[in-house]
């Protein structure tokens, strides 16, 4: 289960790096420029652009002072200003000057674009945007997210009387409880968790636990079904992959605390991480009345148990074939497969928490994605469950999953306990400023109420139809290219065209959030109080569990969003054959209706193409136009497809950062989407360009608009991160690091080399290229 009920489990996002950074701390910003003046540090081209901007300001001033001249003169001057044309067809509107300045400042013109286009496009950005103290990764996604957070903060701090719905007032109450102006959280200290430990049956670490009356079955009922906590495995209610019109219970492997499976298995390489993890666990246990030496020993036992779980899990790169992963079975078959508990009793206990409780029979079907894992942990649990010491370890592990997930809602001492582990995992001890943390947390808990506030505040209405037009143009370009793919047989090609046509899109926000009655109905069971931060999160967990269970007997809601409107991201949902672009992303630098089309197609157009291509990546291709998982490709075409994906796996597996190689298998789907999205968006732009007048040039930039397309694409991924976060991303993320999201697709794309005149055999124009779509 998940904290945010709206989360889509089968989605593929564009991937602003989503690595949790823990709890907040006061921000300290690092100054960058030292030892030189800003003017001396600029290039001649930058100086020229700044002079040009100053001249534009002077022109505007002169226009303002000429209001007393004749009406004919004023009219002519106004036409010239509105049109924005300067000498030589330069665009001198303020948006053009500002975006040209932004592009210029991001460049490193000392680098040959054919040698390293990422460094050429982003070297200046990295130099001028050092990673803030409170961040482990910093890029264009993060900067835009911070702008959105400021908008949300200003709205959340308005008087309640200004809100249109109770749901928005609930968001304000939750935000207030997080900000904790009255220091209630500090005054309570460990009390909220100690009271919760009593309710779940106690914890041996804190000294109050009776092993003689404990059973695994009862513990799972309380911890997972009553309080929606994790451990041993994961399960959700979501669309059935083979029948996407209905919801079904889905069960998968899970239960590890550290972010990567290898953190447990490669003990030599990850000694610092495991040591920091044990220190973190011990500090939290001591804060909850544990004796330090005993706590450390018991927590080491928990780590040892998690290590055994890690051994039984299948690596991410080996779980990319959804047809092989999918196993539909009855509850009775599941019981035979994994007899470590009574599954029928477990799900019947869960169903008590629905709005309308019901029973589960032995014939009820579920989908199991990791049957081997569930079978193997049955043997592991049987071994531990056979002795009192083993039972204590099992309970310590399960309760630890609850404790660690709730420490962020407790006093500073509990939040500080995480600093050491955060440092070794991500390279920083601090976190966001408190208000930023609380805005993000409020958005994750009651996202569509926050989204309603955000949309009413900033979303430009005409962005939605214009974005819709761009999606259709990118889709048409993708379909036109299908005819050029000689490895596809005709029958599969026609089916692929049908699927592309069937992809639905949702842009900006769901309409219901602007209807106070409908929004209130969504959150009617959710109760928040301004001075109960810990309890608010207990309620949120239980609410999300209830909402998920209520979906079980309902048809799949294809208009349900998996990301809230302020989110700076996008996704494709395979079971719905749907692409979604929240309002938070439809802003500069990704999308601005005042910018040249070359920039919008290069940034937002590629994002659209990326999500659309996910429908045809190594996983998405297994789902048909209705979102149903089955084989609809010709065998020979599948073989040809795999030959091409093998090329891409090998290509990306040769890229390395920090002496660690990218996992080409783990990142395959995102790499296919990056490559296909670039190609579709570029050809959509070429068609637009052929049908319209040539756009005005941007001032200070000696680039054609086709070159600007590629620059816009590359600069979306300008970013920097700590070494630790880069390592973690390589281990865990299904997306390649930003550098290779630029270098990889462009080095495969002949049109890029043509526009930048990159010689054959150069780094950006290798002789051997990979192409799937």
XYZ file of C-alpha atoms in Angstrom:
773
model
C 0.000 0.000 0.000
C 1.063 3.590 -0.453
C 0.813 6.840 1.427
C -0.794 8.590 -1.529
C -3.920 6.808 -2.670
C -3.742 8.207 -6.178
C -0.426 6.487 -7.001
C -0.483 4.476 -10.240
C 1.451 1.245 -9.855
C 1.901 0.468 -13.556
C 3.120 3.858 -14.691
C 6.369 4.955 -16.340
C 7.397 8.505 -15.554
C 9.630 10.881 -17.478
C 11.813 10.706 -14.415
C 12.879 13.783 -12.593
C 14.986 11.861 -10.134
C 12.728 10.795 -7.284
C 15.089 9.821 -4.469
C 13.653 10.529 -1.027
C 15.798 12.957 0.904
C 14.420 12.437 4.378
C 13.286 15.108 6.793
C 13.883 18.807 6.641
C 16.522 21.046 8.107
C 17.177 24.769 7.938
C 18.646 25.744 4.594
C 22.151 27.142 4.128
C 22.942 28.385 0.642
C 26.427 28.176 -0.845
C 27.868 31.229 -2.590
C 29.572 30.449 -5.862
C 31.186 33.536 -7.401
C 34.394 34.467 -5.612
C 37.524 36.307 -6.690
C 36.070 37.966 -9.788
C 33.245 40.270 -10.817
C 30.178 38.901 -12.563
C 30.873 41.094 -15.606
C 34.465 39.904 -16.021
C 33.309 36.308 -15.671
C 31.021 36.599 -18.694
C 31.926 35.745 -22.283
C 31.764 38.291 -25.089
C 28.545 36.701 -26.308
C 27.001 36.983 -22.846
C 28.050 40.626 -22.613
C 26.487 41.281 -25.992
C 23.205 39.711 -24.927
C 23.125 41.748 -21.718
C 23.702 44.930 -23.703
C 20.905 43.869 -26.042
C 18.602 43.325 -23.066
C 19.477 46.779 -21.770
C 18.682 48.255 -25.173
C 15.319 46.496 -25.129
C 14.567 48.065 -21.751
C 15.519 51.456 -23.205
C 13.205 50.902 -26.174
C 10.347 50.092 -23.829
C 11.092 53.242 -21.835
C 11.130 55.388 -24.977
C 7.831 53.871 -26.099
C 6.342 54.846 -22.785
C 7.478 58.442 -23.133
C 6.124 58.800 -26.664
C 2.470 58.527 -25.660
C 2.014 62.205 -26.461
C 2.861 61.839 -30.154
C 0.222 61.477 -32.817
C -2.063 58.449 -32.732
C -0.651 57.197 -36.029
C 2.906 57.223 -34.676
C 1.831 55.504 -31.473
C 0.013 52.832 -33.456
C 3.078 52.091 -35.559
C 5.321 51.897 -32.521
C 2.935 49.582 -30.717
C 2.781 47.228 -33.705
C 6.560 47.038 -33.739
C 6.684 46.325 -29.992
C 3.949 43.672 -30.003
C 5.443 41.894 -32.998
C 8.811 41.864 -31.290
C 10.847 42.025 -34.498
C 14.212 43.656 -34.221
C 17.031 44.098 -36.725
C 17.493 41.092 -38.999
C 14.285 39.426 -37.826
C 15.451 39.066 -34.227
C 12.751 38.319 -31.657
C 13.032 41.072 -29.057
C 10.002 40.289 -26.921
C 10.814 39.936 -23.248
C 10.200 36.119 -23.234
C 12.560 35.738 -26.220
C 15.313 37.798 -24.595
C 14.942 35.972 -21.298
C 14.985 32.474 -22.781
C 17.933 33.374 -25.012
C 19.803 34.573 -21.932
C 18.953 31.342 -20.089
C 20.180 29.183 -22.984
C 23.377 31.189 -23.271
C 24.191 31.052 -19.578
C 23.769 27.272 -19.580
C 26.290 26.701 -22.387
C 29.967 25.811 -22.118
C 31.216 27.154 -25.429
C 34.740 25.889 -24.784
C 33.470 22.364 -25.521
C 32.961 20.986 -29.007
C 29.273 19.964 -29.282
C 30.363 16.945 -31.323
C 32.686 15.840 -28.550
C 30.222 16.074 -25.640
C 26.870 17.709 -26.287
C 25.785 17.427 -22.656
C 28.796 19.387 -21.442
C 28.395 21.880 -24.296
C 24.721 22.422 -23.426
C 24.907 22.219 -19.635
C 28.461 23.043 -18.566
C 27.562 26.672 -17.829
C 24.423 25.635 -15.972
C 26.349 23.281 -13.698
C 28.942 25.994 -13.028
C 26.329 28.627 -12.220
C 24.008 26.350 -10.219
C 25.934 24.650 -7.407
C 23.972 22.014 -5.519
C 22.169 23.740 -2.631
C 23.135 22.619 0.849
C 19.809 20.935 1.426
C 19.791 18.970 -1.863
C 21.578 15.868 -3.068
C 20.546 16.496 -6.684
C 19.791 19.775 -8.418
C 18.466 20.362 -11.913
C 15.790 22.010 -14.023
C 13.105 19.705 -12.613
C 14.060 20.663 -9.059
C 14.152 24.381 -9.780
C 10.676 24.325 -11.294
C 9.421 22.210 -8.406
C 10.682 24.846 -5.984
C 8.811 27.548 -7.897
C 5.641 25.474 -7.625
C 6.226 24.950 -3.911
C 6.383 28.698 -3.362
C 3.023 29.135 -5.087
C 1.496 26.410 -2.898
C 3.018 27.851 0.288
C 1.516 31.264 -0.372
C -1.922 29.739 -0.919
C -1.785 27.391 2.087
C -0.947 30.300 4.381
C -4.033 32.289 3.397
C -7.003 32.536 5.790
C -9.390 29.564 5.741
C -12.215 31.850 4.695
C -10.601 32.227 1.258
C -10.803 28.507 0.455
C -13.607 27.197 -1.733
C -13.835 23.694 -0.242
C -13.461 21.731 2.971
C -10.808 19.650 1.221
C -8.637 22.737 0.769
C -9.142 23.604 4.442
C -8.051 20.064 5.343
C -4.864 20.644 3.355
C -4.261 23.830 5.327
C -4.779 21.968 8.630
C -2.319 19.247 7.609
C 0.255 21.853 6.524
C -0.169 23.678 9.850
C 0.358 20.439 11.773
C 3.596 19.864 9.855
C 4.858 23.420 10.414
C 3.974 23.018 14.125
C 4.029 26.678 15.125
C 3.228 25.761 18.760
C 6.044 23.192 19.055
C 3.540 20.442 19.878
C 5.728 17.827 18.158
C 8.715 18.638 20.376
C 6.595 18.667 23.514
C 5.214 15.204 22.742
C 8.625 13.665 22.020
C 8.431 9.863 21.838
C 4.906 9.641 23.286
C 2.938 9.214 20.005
C 5.074 6.289 18.884
C 5.120 4.635 22.306
C 1.326 4.764 22.367
C 1.158 3.284 18.873
C 3.553 0.493 19.906
C 1.102 -0.511 22.644
C -1.714 -0.697 20.096
C 0.246 -2.999 17.770
C 1.255 -5.441 20.529
C 4.574 -4.044 21.719
C 8.192 -4.121 20.557
C 10.954 -6.129 22.200
C 13.454 -3.349 21.444
C 11.609 -0.944 23.757
C 11.268 -3.670 26.390
C 7.522 -4.277 26.282
C 6.734 -7.436 24.331
C 5.297 -10.836 25.267
C 6.583 -13.434 22.816
C 4.406 -16.190 24.308
C 1.203 -14.508 23.082
C 2.561 -13.339 19.721
C 1.627 -14.766 16.328
C 2.770 -13.706 12.876
C -0.793 -13.827 11.564
C -2.130 -11.415 14.184
C 0.870 -9.096 13.780
C 0.287 -8.824 10.032
C -3.417 -8.159 10.558
C -2.679 -5.263 12.893
C 0.394 -3.744 11.275
C -0.540 -4.119 7.616
C -4.337 -4.139 7.596
C -5.138 -1.777 10.452
C -2.252 0.670 10.069
C -1.228 0.140 6.425
C 2.445 -0.586 7.142
C 4.866 -2.660 5.077
C 6.942 -5.775 5.566
C 7.734 -9.161 3.955
C 5.770 -8.446 0.755
C 3.704 -5.713 -0.906
C 0.139 -5.778 -2.160
C -2.273 -3.332 -3.732
C -5.619 -3.229 -5.516
C -5.174 -2.134 -9.117
C -6.209 -2.859 -12.708
C -5.810 -6.482 -13.798
C -3.136 -6.550 -16.497
C -5.023 -9.167 -18.512
C -8.433 -7.556 -18.056
C -7.837 -3.848 -17.571
C -11.505 -3.050 -17.008
C -11.519 -4.655 -13.541
C -9.508 -4.182 -10.362
C -7.831 -7.095 -8.611
C -5.552 -7.791 -5.642
C -1.900 -7.852 -6.731
C 0.937 -9.261 -4.599
C 4.669 -8.745 -5.115
C 8.046 -9.049 -3.430
C 9.127 -6.328 -0.997
C 10.039 -5.590 2.593
C 13.560 -4.117 2.352
C 14.398 -0.823 4.054
C 17.570 0.188 2.213
C 16.931 1.440 -1.324
C 18.921 -1.128 -3.280
C 19.049 -4.914 -2.982
C 22.825 -4.791 -3.424
C 23.156 -2.613 -0.290
C 22.648 -5.819 1.701
C 24.389 -8.345 -0.521
C 27.657 -6.568 -1.297
C 28.765 -6.071 2.299
C 32.327 -5.036 1.464
C 31.327 -2.246 -0.907
C 28.412 -1.154 1.276
C 30.047 -1.409 4.702
C 29.545 2.325 5.362
C 25.871 2.101 4.435
C 25.215 -0.946 6.642
C 27.088 0.650 9.562
C 25.127 3.886 9.199
C 21.880 1.933 8.925
C 22.621 0.085 12.169
C 23.523 3.370 13.907
C 20.248 4.915 12.724
C 18.191 1.950 13.924
C 19.964 1.957 17.283
C 19.431 5.696 17.850
C 15.718 5.366 17.121
C 15.414 2.310 19.369
C 17.155 4.107 22.256
C 14.825 7.099 21.824
C 11.967 4.631 22.314
C 13.340 3.451 25.682
C 15.649 0.731 24.375
C 18.918 -0.043 26.189
C 21.742 0.805 23.765
C 23.730 -2.467 23.690
C 20.625 -4.640 23.605
C 19.056 -2.413 20.951
C 22.145 -2.589 18.731
C 22.197 -6.395 18.955
C 18.498 -6.713 18.163
C 18.742 -4.269 15.265
C 21.675 -6.228 13.824
C 19.402 -9.272 13.889
C 16.828 -7.287 11.892
C 19.474 -6.334 9.320
C 20.501 -9.978 9.061
C 16.858 -10.926 8.429
C 16.478 -8.211 5.766
C 19.651 -9.548 4.152
C 18.040 -12.979 3.908
C 15.015 -11.351 2.248
C 17.336 -9.541 -0.172
C 18.874 -12.861 -1.212
C 15.407 -14.120 -2.186
C 14.358 -11.067 -4.209
C 14.774 -10.975 -7.970
C 16.867 -8.051 -9.314
C 14.956 -5.285 -11.112
C 16.657 -5.939 -14.438
C 15.349 -9.516 -14.421
C 11.726 -8.477 -13.832
C 11.012 -6.538 -17.011
C 8.889 -9.146 -18.785
C 5.367 -8.574 -17.468
C 4.002 -11.636 -19.281
C 6.429 -13.868 -17.394
C 5.814 -12.073 -14.080
C 2.019 -12.325 -14.249
C 0.505 -15.279 -12.371
C -3.254 -15.324 -11.785
C -4.271 -17.787 -9.071
C -6.937 -18.498 -6.486
C -6.483 -17.813 -2.778
C -6.329 -21.581 -2.219
C -3.496 -21.891 -4.793
C -1.683 -19.008 -3.124
C -2.056 -20.797 0.210
C -0.386 -23.863 -1.235
C 2.375 -21.781 -2.813
C 3.174 -19.691 0.291
C 1.817 -21.303 3.481
C 3.642 -19.010 5.937
C 0.265 -17.527 6.922
C -3.461 -17.994 6.271
C -4.080 -15.801 3.232
C -7.874 -16.083 3.293
C -8.001 -14.921 6.920
C -5.536 -12.154 6.083
C -7.611 -10.728 3.219
C -10.874 -11.175 5.111
C -9.355 -9.137 7.920
C -8.346 -6.481 5.380
C -11.865 -6.346 3.937
C -13.212 -5.261 7.323
C -11.678 -1.851 6.609
C -13.644 -1.227 3.415
C -16.514 1.259 3.330
C -18.674 -1.804 2.623
C -17.002 -4.848 4.274
C -17.198 -8.162 2.439
C -15.798 -11.694 2.575
C -13.080 -13.345 0.485
C -13.543 -16.953 -0.596
C -10.875 -19.534 -1.398
C -11.828 -19.190 -5.066
C -11.197 -15.442 -5.203
C -8.383 -14.724 -7.645
C -5.301 -12.614 -7.074
C -2.302 -11.789 -9.269
C 1.107 -12.816 -7.940
C 4.167 -11.198 -9.551
C 6.802 -13.008 -7.511
C 5.656 -16.581 -6.821
C 9.191 -17.871 -6.329
C 9.894 -15.169 -3.749
C 6.707 -15.903 -1.774
C 7.432 -19.631 -1.869
C 10.995 -19.129 -0.641
C 10.170 -16.729 2.186
C 7.732 -19.348 3.482
C 10.740 -21.561 4.246
C 12.632 -18.617 5.770
C 9.717 -17.575 7.996
C 9.076 -21.160 9.074
C 12.658 -21.336 10.307
C 12.402 -18.084 12.281
C 8.894 -18.834 13.565
C 10.011 -22.100 15.164
C 11.806 -20.498 18.144
C 11.106 -17.649 20.579
C 14.267 -15.853 19.455
C 13.162 -16.107 15.834
C 9.685 -14.805 16.670
C 11.237 -11.818 18.462
C 13.319 -11.060 15.356
C 10.252 -11.323 13.103
C 8.265 -8.953 15.306
C 11.207 -6.562 15.673
C 11.502 -6.483 11.875
C 7.789 -5.904 11.230
C 7.451 -3.221 13.899
C 10.641 -1.571 12.639
C 8.946 -1.144 9.257
C 6.260 0.856 11.052
C 8.626 2.795 13.312
C 11.012 3.946 10.604
C 8.135 5.016 8.333
C 6.714 7.258 11.079
C 9.844 8.883 12.555
C 9.618 11.794 10.102
C 6.437 12.895 11.938
C 8.090 13.006 15.357
C 10.403 15.317 17.282
C 13.734 16.645 16.026
C 15.722 13.958 17.842
C 14.033 11.246 15.776
C 14.561 13.186 12.547
C 18.210 13.873 13.395
C 18.789 10.140 13.867
C 18.498 9.726 10.096
C 21.260 12.229 9.243
C 24.131 9.748 9.246
C 22.342 7.295 6.947
C 21.215 10.114 4.667
C 24.835 11.290 4.457
C 26.191 7.945 3.231
C 23.240 7.282 0.921
C 22.944 10.714 -0.692
C 25.925 12.779 0.375
C 24.148 15.288 2.613
C 22.963 15.493 6.197
C 20.479 18.335 5.899
C 17.118 18.429 4.227
C 14.751 21.003 2.794
C 13.716 24.124 4.633
C 10.797 23.216 6.935
C 8.194 24.999 4.824
C 9.375 23.273 1.642
C 9.323 19.886 3.339
C 5.818 20.577 4.639
C 4.533 21.743 1.241
C 5.888 18.562 -0.365
C 4.466 16.410 2.420
C 1.049 18.054 2.199
C 1.040 17.504 -1.558
C 1.839 13.806 -1.103
C -0.972 13.306 1.421
C -3.845 15.382 0.004
C -2.480 16.150 -3.447
C -5.630 17.011 -5.374
C -6.846 19.531 -2.819
C -3.428 21.178 -3.067
C -3.698 20.780 -6.847
C -6.960 22.727 -6.916
C -5.244 25.648 -5.195
C -2.259 25.475 -7.525
C -4.307 25.298 -10.729
C -6.506 28.245 -9.786
C -3.400 30.252 -8.997
C -1.103 29.689 -11.964
C -2.363 27.426 -14.737
C -2.809 29.210 -18.060
C -6.065 28.071 -19.640
C -4.951 28.130 -23.276
C -1.942 25.917 -22.485
C -4.228 22.889 -22.390
C -5.561 22.942 -26.004
C -2.150 23.912 -27.373
C -0.513 21.024 -25.506
C -3.240 18.738 -26.891
C -2.348 19.824 -30.420
C 1.327 19.119 -29.807
C 0.582 15.628 -28.469
C -1.388 14.818 -31.596
C 1.417 16.102 -33.835
C 4.005 14.002 -31.973
C 1.692 10.983 -32.159
C 1.281 11.468 -35.930
C 5.045 11.669 -36.362
C 5.487 8.447 -34.393
C 2.895 6.696 -36.564
C 4.447 7.962 -39.818
C 7.765 6.505 -38.750
C 6.253 3.041 -38.267
C 6.200 2.660 -42.064
C 9.987 3.074 -42.111
C 10.618 0.222 -39.668
C 11.342 -2.712 -41.932
C 11.813 -5.089 -39.019
C 8.065 -4.974 -38.279
C 5.645 -7.216 -40.138
C 2.588 -5.537 -41.652
C 0.064 -7.041 -39.258
C 1.986 -5.912 -36.159
C 2.526 -2.479 -37.703
C -1.210 -1.991 -38.207
C -1.889 -3.092 -34.633
C 0.770 -0.667 -33.396
C -0.875 2.171 -35.337
C -4.192 1.245 -33.760
C -2.613 1.301 -30.306
C -0.995 4.697 -30.937
C -4.378 6.091 -32.000
C -5.989 4.642 -28.874
C -3.570 6.292 -26.441
C -5.629 8.732 -24.406
C -4.118 11.792 -22.809
C -4.881 13.847 -19.727
C -3.421 17.333 -19.521
C -3.117 19.779 -16.670
C -5.544 18.495 -14.042
C -8.720 16.448 -13.538
C -11.725 18.734 -13.933
C -13.426 17.548 -10.738
C -10.908 19.324 -8.502
C -12.392 22.701 -9.468
C -15.808 21.532 -8.220
C -15.794 21.996 -4.416
C -18.543 19.412 -3.909
C -16.724 16.719 -5.908
C -13.401 17.523 -4.242
C -14.951 17.329 -0.784
C -16.495 13.971 -1.661
C -13.022 12.616 -2.527
C -11.622 13.446 0.905
C -14.765 13.144 3.027
C -13.327 10.318 5.181
C -10.061 12.138 5.845
C -9.768 14.080 9.106
C -6.860 16.391 9.958
C -6.203 18.528 13.021
C -3.718 21.397 13.062
C -1.862 20.161 16.172
C -1.766 16.394 15.505
C 0.915 15.779 12.881
C 1.698 12.192 13.898
C -1.977 11.219 14.230
C -2.774 12.951 10.929
C -0.376 10.582 9.191
C -1.808 7.541 10.955
C -5.225 8.651 9.680
C -3.857 9.259 6.169
C -2.388 5.742 6.049
C -5.672 4.190 7.107
C -7.658 6.381 4.698
C -5.493 5.363 1.737
C -5.836 1.690 2.653
C -9.600 2.051 2.759
C -9.764 3.893 -0.558
C -7.627 1.233 -2.236
C -9.776 -1.609 -0.889
C -12.944 0.158 -2.038
C -11.689 -0.098 -5.616
C -11.792 -3.891 -5.553
C -15.392 -4.352 -6.686
C -15.486 -1.214 -8.804
C -14.670 -0.981 -12.527
C -11.358 0.678 -13.337
C -11.689 4.455 -13.381
C -9.776 5.464 -16.500
C -9.974 9.160 -15.639
C -8.247 8.669 -12.281
C -4.938 10.519 -12.053
C -1.744 9.043 -10.621
C 0.040 12.385 -10.134
C -1.294 15.548 -8.544
C -1.426 18.725 -10.701
C 1.635 20.529 -9.238
C 3.911 17.558 -9.982
C 6.881 18.284 -12.251
C 6.746 14.981 -14.093
C 4.600 12.956 -16.510
C 3.743 9.288 -16.919
C 2.341 6.518 -19.091
C -0.066 3.971 -17.571
C 0.105 0.692 -19.502
C -3.161 -0.816 -18.213
C -5.037 2.307 -19.353
C -2.923 3.009 -22.450
C -2.828 6.574 -21.233
C -0.343 9.442 -20.994
C -0.650 12.160 -18.363
C 0.979 15.611 -18.183
C 0.302 17.528 -14.946
C 0.021 21.321 -14.903
C 3.214 21.543 -12.853
C 5.244 20.460 -15.869
C 3.490 22.658 -18.453
C 5.625 25.682 -17.585
C 8.925 27.166 -18.648
C 11.524 25.809 -19.307
C 9.504 22.797 -20.505
C 6.646 24.657 -22.134
C 5.827 28.316 -22.761
C 3.420 29.439 -25.478
C 5.475 32.653 -25.861
C 8.642 30.737 -26.795
C 9.646 29.645 -30.299
C 8.184 26.299 -31.307
C 11.681 24.864 -31.668
C 12.147 25.185 -27.913
C 8.720 23.828 -26.981
C 9.098 20.812 -29.260
C 12.632 20.184 -28.003
C 11.569 20.154 -24.364
C 7.870 19.411 -23.867
C 7.510 17.724 -27.251
C 10.230 15.237 -26.352
C 8.597 14.595 -22.967
C 5.350 13.840 -24.820
C 7.171 11.589 -27.254
C 8.918 9.867 -24.337
C 5.655 8.951 -22.631
C 4.030 7.920 -25.904
C 6.993 5.665 -26.726
C 6.574 3.916 -23.369
C 3.533 2.283 -24.941
C 6.012 0.458 -27.193
C 9.035 -0.119 -24.953
C 10.066 -3.601 -23.827
C 7.248 -3.682 -21.251
C 4.620 -1.405 -22.780
C 4.629 -3.333 -26.072
C 3.130 -6.324 -24.251
C -0.135 -4.408 -23.672
C -2.658 -3.887 -26.463
C -4.662 -0.779 -27.356
C -7.110 -1.482 -24.507
C -4.364 -1.886 -21.923
C -4.617 -5.671 -21.751
C -1.523 -7.817 -21.344
C -1.264 -10.484 -24.035
C 0.834 -11.464 -27.033
C -0.239 -9.428 -30.060
C 3.081 -9.299 -31.950
C 4.305 -11.691 -34.643
C 7.118 -13.984 -33.362
C 9.579 -12.852 -36.004
C 8.889 -9.201 -35.188
C 9.485 -9.927 -31.498
C 12.861 -11.471 -32.365
C 13.821 -8.428 -34.451
C 12.673 -6.107 -31.673
C 14.847 -7.937 -29.150
C 17.863 -7.696 -31.448
C 17.423 -3.923 -31.456
C 16.870 -3.699 -27.715
C 19.996 -5.810 -27.155
C 21.919 -3.172 -29.101
C 20.603 -0.508 -26.731
C 21.362 -2.588 -23.638
C 24.959 -2.968 -24.792
C 25.259 0.711 -25.698
C 24.127 2.039 -22.327
C 25.991 -0.629 -20.362
C 29.228 0.941 -21.625
C 28.450 4.335 -20.076
C 29.957 4.911 -16.628
C 29.988 7.519 -13.876
C 32.060 7.379 -10.687
C 33.604 4.146 -11.988
C 30.164 2.505 -12.006
C 28.570 1.287 -15.218
C 24.952 1.946 -16.114
C 22.726 -1.138 -15.952
C 21.539 -1.304 -19.554
C 18.917 -3.957 -18.778
C 17.443 -2.105 -15.804
C 17.201 1.185 -17.741
C 16.098 -0.314 -21.062
C 12.488 0.884 -21.035
C 13.422 4.484 -20.234
C 16.240 4.466 -22.775
C 13.865 3.245 -25.494
C 11.447 6.032 -24.526
C 14.206 8.669 -24.529
C 15.357 7.670 -28.008
C 11.892 7.243 -29.497
C 10.574 10.426 -27.900
C 13.395 12.524 -29.336
C 12.843 11.173 -32.834
C 9.049 11.602 -32.799
C 9.223 15.151 -31.429
C 11.892 16.221 -33.920
C 9.944 14.981 -36.932
C 6.788 16.584 -35.544
C 8.714 19.860 -35.350
C 10.040 19.491 -38.903
C 6.464 19.088 -40.145
C 5.363 22.154 -38.172
C 8.325 24.100 -39.543
C 7.484 23.139 -43.126
C 3.914 24.383 -42.721
C 4.650 27.761 -41.099
C 6.690 30.881 -41.687
C 10.238 30.819 -40.407
C 10.359 31.858 -36.768
C 12.314 34.895 -35.682
C 15.828 34.231 -34.437
C 16.691 34.492 -30.765
C 19.072 37.366 -29.953
C 22.680 36.633 -29.093
C 22.475 33.011 -30.248
C 24.086 31.898 -33.469
C 21.965 28.761 -33.809
C 19.335 27.664 -36.295
C 15.969 26.665 -34.901
C 16.705 23.019 -35.625
C 19.843 23.344 -33.527
C 17.815 25.110 -30.846
C 15.497 22.107 -30.764
C 18.419 19.899 -29.696
C 19.725 22.481 -27.241
C 16.302 22.758 -25.652
C 16.129 18.975 -25.353
C 19.561 18.744 -23.741
C 19.084 21.614 -21.305
C 16.006 19.976 -19.797
C 18.485 17.506 -18.264
C 21.053 19.991 -16.941
C 21.741 18.879 -13.379
C 24.327 18.041 -10.775
C 24.286 15.546 -7.925
C 26.468 14.292 -5.108
C 28.588 11.234 -5.835
C 26.528 9.221 -3.375
C 23.257 10.108 -5.083
C 24.731 9.292 -8.491
C 25.789 5.877 -7.182
C 22.342 5.301 -5.691
C 20.650 6.320 -8.920
C 22.783 3.886 -10.933
C 21.907 1.077 -8.506
C 18.193 1.787 -8.122
C 16.732 3.987 -10.840
C 15.189 2.712 -14.059
C 16.261 5.980 -15.724
C 19.809 6.601 -16.922
C 21.684 9.500 -15.296
C 20.914 12.873 -16.967
C 24.177 13.028 -18.948
C 23.359 9.829 -20.800
C 19.740 10.784 -21.349
C 21.272 13.429 -23.630
C 24.345 11.702 -25.031
C 22.666 8.338 -25.680
C 19.693 9.439 -27.822
C 21.603 12.161 -29.708
C 24.509 9.870 -30.590
C 21.951 7.481 -32.143
C 20.246 10.228 -34.164
C 21.668 11.052 -37.598
C 19.623 14.265 -37.855
C 21.451 15.688 -34.827
C 24.872 15.030 -36.345
C 23.701 16.600 -39.585
C 22.588 19.833 -37.913
C 25.764 20.199 -35.846
C 28.047 18.830 -38.587
C 29.522 16.152 -36.353
C 32.045 14.020 -38.282
C 31.445 10.296 -38.506
C 33.359 8.532 -35.743
C 33.161 11.436 -33.291
C 31.778 10.787 -29.806
C 28.368 12.226 -30.706
C 28.283 10.520 -34.120
C 29.565 6.964 -33.643
C 29.637 4.607 -36.608
C 27.535 2.049 -34.729
C 24.104 3.299 -33.713
C 21.058 1.748 -32.051
C 17.476 2.331 -33.124
C 14.249 0.737 -31.928
C 11.523 3.222 -32.908
